[in-house]
Amino acid sequence: GGGFTSFRQREGNLESSDSLKAQLATSYGGRAAEEEVFGAAGTTPGASADIESATKLAKQMVGSLGFSPLIGPVHMPSLGEAAETEMSREVQVLLTEAYDRAKKLMRDNRPLLDTTTELLLKKEDVSGSELRELVKELGKRSVEEVKSESQGG
């Protein structure tokens, strides 16, 4: 089955631009993981719901929330075709940056990605607490490996 990423809304629904950009990158995590493991030709439509969600959020960020450096703090739904074109460009920039960030995170954390993939192949669902424990364990191992390598062993 395909994955699905959901977010808990902060109290009062007030989130910073950085927090929303992190959500965009997280939404691309499944697709970025597939590309890292299987290459671009090996990606599946499994992340389509997450991509759709990220696109909606990016449109809100640009067109309603004022998080576009080029367009500025405006509400754009009724500003015409030229504004719609500019909004689409800004949305594309946000989504491209988010996808690039997600791919970099997958590359930089490939051991965790591989271990998580193995776990998911054994059992289809992994809880947040299981993933946190895996990150903690892998982090310990990584620190020990670095220490061992730096001591020549």
PDB file of C-alpha atoms in Angstrom:
ATOM      1  CA  GLY A   1       0.000   0.000   0.000  1.00  0.00           C
ATOM      2  CA  GLY A   2       0.911   3.626  -0.421  1.00  0.00           C
ATOM      3  CA  GLY A   3       2.067   5.794   2.422  1.00  0.00           C
ATOM      4  CA  PHE A   4       0.262   8.784   3.826  1.00  0.00           C
ATOM      5  CA  THR A   5       1.650  11.713   5.780  1.00  0.00           C
ATOM      6  CA  SER A   6      -0.527  13.787   8.089  1.00  0.00           C
ATOM      7  CA  PHE A   7       0.248  16.740  10.331  1.00  0.00           C
ATOM      8  CA  ARG A   8      -1.171  17.829  13.648  1.00  0.00           C
ATOM      9  CA  GLN A   9      -2.195  21.452  13.565  1.00  0.00           C
ATOM     10  CA  ARG A  10      -0.647  23.717  16.156  1.00  0.00           C
ATOM     11  CA  GLU A  11      -2.937  25.319  18.670  1.00  0.00           C
ATOM     12  CA  GLY A  12      -4.561  28.341  17.099  1.00  0.00           C
ATOM     13  CA  ASN A  13      -3.387  27.129  13.658  1.00  0.00           C
ATOM     14  CA  LEU A  14      -0.541  29.677  13.631  1.00  0.00           C
ATOM     15  CA  GLU A  15       2.504  28.234  11.927  1.00  0.00           C
ATOM     16  CA  SER A  16       5.622  29.951  10.693  1.00  0.00           C
ATOM     17  CA  SER A  17       6.807  29.964   7.113  1.00  0.00           C
ATOM     18  CA  ASP A  18       9.707  27.673   8.106  1.00  0.00           C
ATOM     19  CA  SER A  19       7.305  25.204   9.740  1.00  0.00           C
ATOM     20  CA  LEU A  20       5.110  25.128   6.643  1.00  0.00           C
ATOM     21  CA  LYS A  21       8.153  24.647   4.405  1.00  0.00           C
ATOM     22  CA  ALA A  22       9.213  21.721   6.619  1.00  0.00           C
ATOM     23  CA  GLN A  23       5.744  20.229   6.111  1.00  0.00           C
ATOM     24  CA  LEU A  24       6.176  20.563   2.354  1.00  0.00           C
ATOM     25  CA  ALA A  25       9.511  18.723   2.495  1.00  0.00           C
ATOM     26  CA  THR A  26       8.025  16.034   4.735  1.00  0.00           C
ATOM     27  CA  SER A  27       5.195  15.537   2.252  1.00  0.00           C
ATOM     28  CA  TYR A  28       7.780  14.690  -0.385  1.00  0.00           C
ATOM     29  CA  GLY A  29       9.567  12.196   1.887  1.00  0.00           C
ATOM     30  CA  GLY A  30       7.995   9.068   0.408  1.00  0.00           C
ATOM     31  CA  ARG A  31       8.674  10.092  -3.165  1.00  0.00           C
ATOM     32  CA  ALA A  32      12.228  11.193  -2.307  1.00  0.00           C
ATOM     33  CA  ALA A  33      12.885   7.871  -0.559  1.00  0.00           C
ATOM     34  CA  GLU A  34      11.692   5.930  -3.605  1.00  0.00           C
ATOM     35  CA  GLU A  35      13.915   7.970  -5.892  1.00  0.00           C
ATOM     36  CA  GLU A  36      16.924   7.537  -3.588  1.00  0.00           C
ATOM     37  CA  VAL A  37      16.464   3.753  -3.412  1.00  0.00           C
ATOM     38  CA  PHE A  38      15.131   2.910  -6.895  1.00  0.00           C
ATOM     39  CA  GLY A  39      16.174   5.892  -9.046  1.00  0.00           C
ATOM     40  CA  ALA A  40      13.825   8.275 -10.849  1.00  0.00           C
ATOM     41  CA  ALA A  41      12.540   5.494 -13.127  1.00  0.00           C
ATOM     42  CA  GLY A  42      11.568   3.411 -10.094  1.00  0.00           C
ATOM     43  CA  THR A  43       9.188   5.901  -8.485  1.00  0.00           C
ATOM     44  CA  THR A  44       5.527   4.948  -8.110  1.00  0.00           C
ATOM     45  CA  PRO A  45       2.300   6.937  -7.799  1.00  0.00           C
ATOM     46  CA  GLY A  46       2.191   5.921  -4.123  1.00  0.00           C
ATOM     47  CA  ALA A  47       3.034   9.438  -2.929  1.00  0.00           C
ATOM     48  CA  SER A  48       0.378  11.149  -5.071  1.00  0.00           C
ATOM     49  CA  ALA A  49      -1.866  12.054  -2.117  1.00  0.00           C
ATOM     50  CA  ASP A  50       1.104  13.587  -0.298  1.00  0.00           C
ATOM     51  CA  ILE A  51       2.113  15.539  -3.416  1.00  0.00           C
ATOM     52  CA  GLU A  52      -1.454  16.776  -3.818  1.00  0.00           C
ATOM     53  CA  SER A  53      -1.499  17.855  -0.167  1.00  0.00           C
ATOM     54  CA  ALA A  54       1.842  19.664  -0.548  1.00  0.00           C
ATOM     55  CA  THR A  55       0.588  21.453  -3.656  1.00  0.00           C
ATOM     56  CA  LYS A  56      -2.536  22.662  -1.852  1.00  0.00           C
ATOM     57  CA  LEU A  57      -0.445  23.891   1.077  1.00  0.00           C
ATOM     58  CA  ALA A  58       2.012  25.704  -1.231  1.00  0.00           C
ATOM     59  CA  LYS A  59      -0.909  27.394  -3.012  1.00  0.00           C
ATOM     60  CA  GLN A  60      -2.269  28.557   0.344  1.00  0.00           C
ATOM     61  CA  MET A  61       1.166  29.799   1.396  1.00  0.00           C
ATOM     62  CA  VAL A  62       1.501  31.899  -1.765  1.00  0.00           C
ATOM     63  CA  GLY A  63      -2.097  32.908  -2.481  1.00  0.00           C
ATOM     64  CA  SER A  64      -3.625  33.304   0.968  1.00  0.00           C
ATOM     65  CA  LEU A  65      -0.991  33.437   3.699  1.00  0.00           C
ATOM     66  CA  GLY A  66       1.406  35.966   2.174  1.00  0.00           C
ATOM     67  CA  PHE A  67       4.506  33.735   2.261  1.00  0.00           C
ATOM     68  CA  SER A  68       5.794  34.689  -1.171  1.00  0.00           C
ATOM     69  CA  PRO A  69       8.807  37.008  -1.308  1.00  0.00           C
ATOM     70  CA  LEU A  70       7.948  38.075  -4.880  1.00  0.00           C
ATOM     71  CA  ILE A  71       4.180  38.483  -4.581  1.00  0.00           C
ATOM     72  CA  GLY A  72       4.099  39.643  -0.981  1.00  0.00           C
ATOM     73  CA  PRO A  73       1.384  39.520   1.656  1.00  0.00           C
ATOM     74  CA  VAL A  74      -1.738  39.438  -0.518  1.00  0.00           C
ATOM     75  CA  HIS A  75      -4.800  37.254  -0.964  1.00  0.00           C
ATOM     76  CA  MET A  76      -4.768  36.361  -4.661  1.00  0.00           C
ATOM     77  CA  PRO A  77      -7.791  34.311  -5.747  1.00  0.00           C
ATOM     78  CA  SER A  78      -9.401  37.179  -7.670  1.00  0.00           C
ATOM     79  CA  LEU A  79      -6.408  39.047  -9.092  1.00  0.00           C
ATOM     80  CA  GLY A  80      -6.591  37.744 -12.672  1.00  0.00           C
ATOM     81  CA  GLU A  81      -4.629  35.580 -15.064  1.00  0.00           C
ATOM     82  CA  ALA A  82      -1.253  37.354 -14.740  1.00  0.00           C
ATOM     83  CA  ALA A  83      -1.342  36.991 -10.965  1.00  0.00           C
ATOM     84  CA  GLU A  84      -2.373  33.350 -11.337  1.00  0.00           C
ATOM     85  CA  THR A  85       0.662  32.715 -13.564  1.00  0.00           C
ATOM     86  CA  GLU A  86       2.995  34.390 -11.055  1.00  0.00           C
ATOM     87  CA  MET A  87       1.372  32.453  -8.216  1.00  0.00           C
ATOM     88  CA  SER A  88       1.926  29.189 -10.113  1.00  0.00           C
ATOM     89  CA  ARG A  89       5.621  30.031 -10.530  1.00  0.00           C
ATOM     90  CA  GLU A  90       5.971  30.764  -6.816  1.00  0.00           C
ATOM     91  CA  VAL A  91       4.181  27.513  -5.906  1.00  0.00           C
ATOM     92  CA  GLN A  92       6.547  25.633  -8.216  1.00  0.00           C
ATOM     93  CA  VAL A  93       9.565  27.242  -6.527  1.00  0.00           C
ATOM     94  CA  LEU A  94       8.297  26.232  -3.063  1.00  0.00           C
ATOM     95  CA  LEU A  95       7.582  22.663  -4.172  1.00  0.00           C
ATOM     96  CA  THR A  96      10.912  22.259  -5.990  1.00  0.00           C
ATOM     97  CA  GLU A  97      12.792  23.512  -2.929  1.00  0.00           C
ATOM     98  CA  ALA A  98      10.794  21.134  -0.712  1.00  0.00           C
ATOM     99  CA  TYR A  99      11.475  18.144  -2.953  1.00  0.00           C
ATOM    100  CA  ASP A 100      15.180  18.991  -3.167  1.00  0.00           C
ATOM    101  CA  ARG A 101      15.298  19.272   0.629  1.00  0.00           C
ATOM    102  CA  ALA A 102      13.563  15.903   1.018  1.00  0.00           C
ATOM    103  CA  LYS A 103      15.981  14.231  -1.432  1.00  0.00           C
ATOM    104  CA  LYS A 104      18.984  15.695   0.403  1.00  0.00           C
ATOM    105  CA  LEU A 105      17.630  14.405   3.727  1.00  0.00           C
ATOM    106  CA  MET A 106      17.203  10.934   2.225  1.00  0.00           C
ATOM    107  CA  ARG A 107      20.751  10.944   0.798  1.00  0.00           C
ATOM    108  CA  ASP A 108      22.244  12.265   4.038  1.00  0.00           C
ATOM    109  CA  ASN A 109      20.362   9.679   6.103  1.00  0.00           C
ATOM    110  CA  ARG A 110      20.650   6.672   3.796  1.00  0.00           C
ATOM    111  CA  PRO A 111      21.464   4.161   6.586  1.00  0.00           C
ATOM    112  CA  LEU A 112      18.258   5.148   8.398  1.00  0.00           C
ATOM    113  CA  LEU A 113      16.326   4.974   5.131  1.00  0.00           C
ATOM    114  CA  ASP A 114      17.622   1.454   4.405  1.00  0.00           C
ATOM    115  CA  THR A 115      16.907   0.231   7.935  1.00  0.00           C
ATOM    116  CA  THR A 116      13.406   1.719   7.876  1.00  0.00           C
ATOM    117  CA  THR A 117      12.765   0.156   4.465  1.00  0.00           C
ATOM    118  CA  GLU A 118      13.763  -3.266   5.794  1.00  0.00           C
ATOM    119  CA  LEU A 119      11.432  -2.796   8.758  1.00  0.00           C
ATOM    120  CA  LEU A 120       8.542  -1.739   6.522  1.00  0.00           C
ATOM    121  CA  LEU A 121       9.048  -4.792   4.317  1.00  0.00           C
ATOM    122  CA  LYS A 122       8.674  -6.980   7.416  1.00  0.00           C
ATOM    123  CA  LYS A 123       5.671  -5.123   8.817  1.00  0.00           C
ATOM    124  CA  GLU A 124       3.589  -2.700   6.821  1.00  0.00           C
ATOM    125  CA  ASP A 125       3.040  -0.085   9.546  1.00  0.00           C
ATOM    126  CA  VAL A 126       5.712   1.512  11.729  1.00  0.00           C
ATOM    127  CA  SER A 127       4.593   3.699  14.626  1.00  0.00           C
ATOM    128  CA  GLY A 128       6.160   7.020  15.509  1.00  0.00           C
ATOM    129  CA  SER A 129       7.632   5.541  18.691  1.00  0.00           C
ATOM    130  CA  GLU A 130       9.178   2.649  16.737  1.00  0.00           C
ATOM    131  CA  LEU A 131      10.726   5.090  14.277  1.00  0.00           C
ATOM    132  CA  ARG A 132      12.059   7.314  17.075  1.00  0.00           C
ATOM    133  CA  GLU A 133      13.662   4.246  18.690  1.00  0.00           C
ATOM    134  CA  LEU A 134      15.213   3.270  15.360  1.00  0.00           C
ATOM    135  CA  VAL A 135      16.628   6.789  14.907  1.00  0.00           C
ATOM    136  CA  LYS A 136      17.984   6.711  18.452  1.00  0.00           C
ATOM    137  CA  GLU A 137      19.590   3.290  17.973  1.00  0.00           C
ATOM    138  CA  LEU A 138      21.048   4.158  14.586  1.00  0.00           C
ATOM    139  CA  GLY A 139      22.365   7.433  16.009  1.00  0.00           C
ATOM    140  CA  LYS A 140      24.170   5.555  18.785  1.00  0.00           C
ATOM    141  CA  ARG A 141      25.671   3.186  16.257  1.00  0.00           C
ATOM    142  CA  SER A 142      26.783   6.055  14.034  1.00  0.00           C
ATOM    143  CA  VAL A 143      28.492   7.851  16.926  1.00  0.00           C
ATOM    144  CA  GLU A 144      30.279   4.625  17.917  1.00  0.00           C
ATOM    145  CA  GLU A 145      31.373   4.020  14.306  1.00  0.00           C
ATOM    146  CA  VAL A 146      32.745   7.568  14.003  1.00  0.00           C
ATOM    147  CA  LYS A 147      34.652   7.194  17.283  1.00  0.00           C
ATOM    148  CA  SER A 148      36.031   3.837  16.155  1.00  0.00           C
ATOM    149  CA  GLU A 149      37.110   5.246  12.788  1.00  0.00           C
ATOM    150  CA  SER A 150      38.749   8.280  14.351  1.00  0.00           C
ATOM    151  CA  GLN A 151      40.749   6.020  16.671  1.00  0.00           C
ATOM    152  CA  GLY A 152      41.965   3.977  13.736  1.00  0.00           C
ATOM    153  CA  GLY A 153      39.922   0.905  14.568  1.00  0.00           C
TER     154      GLY A 153
END
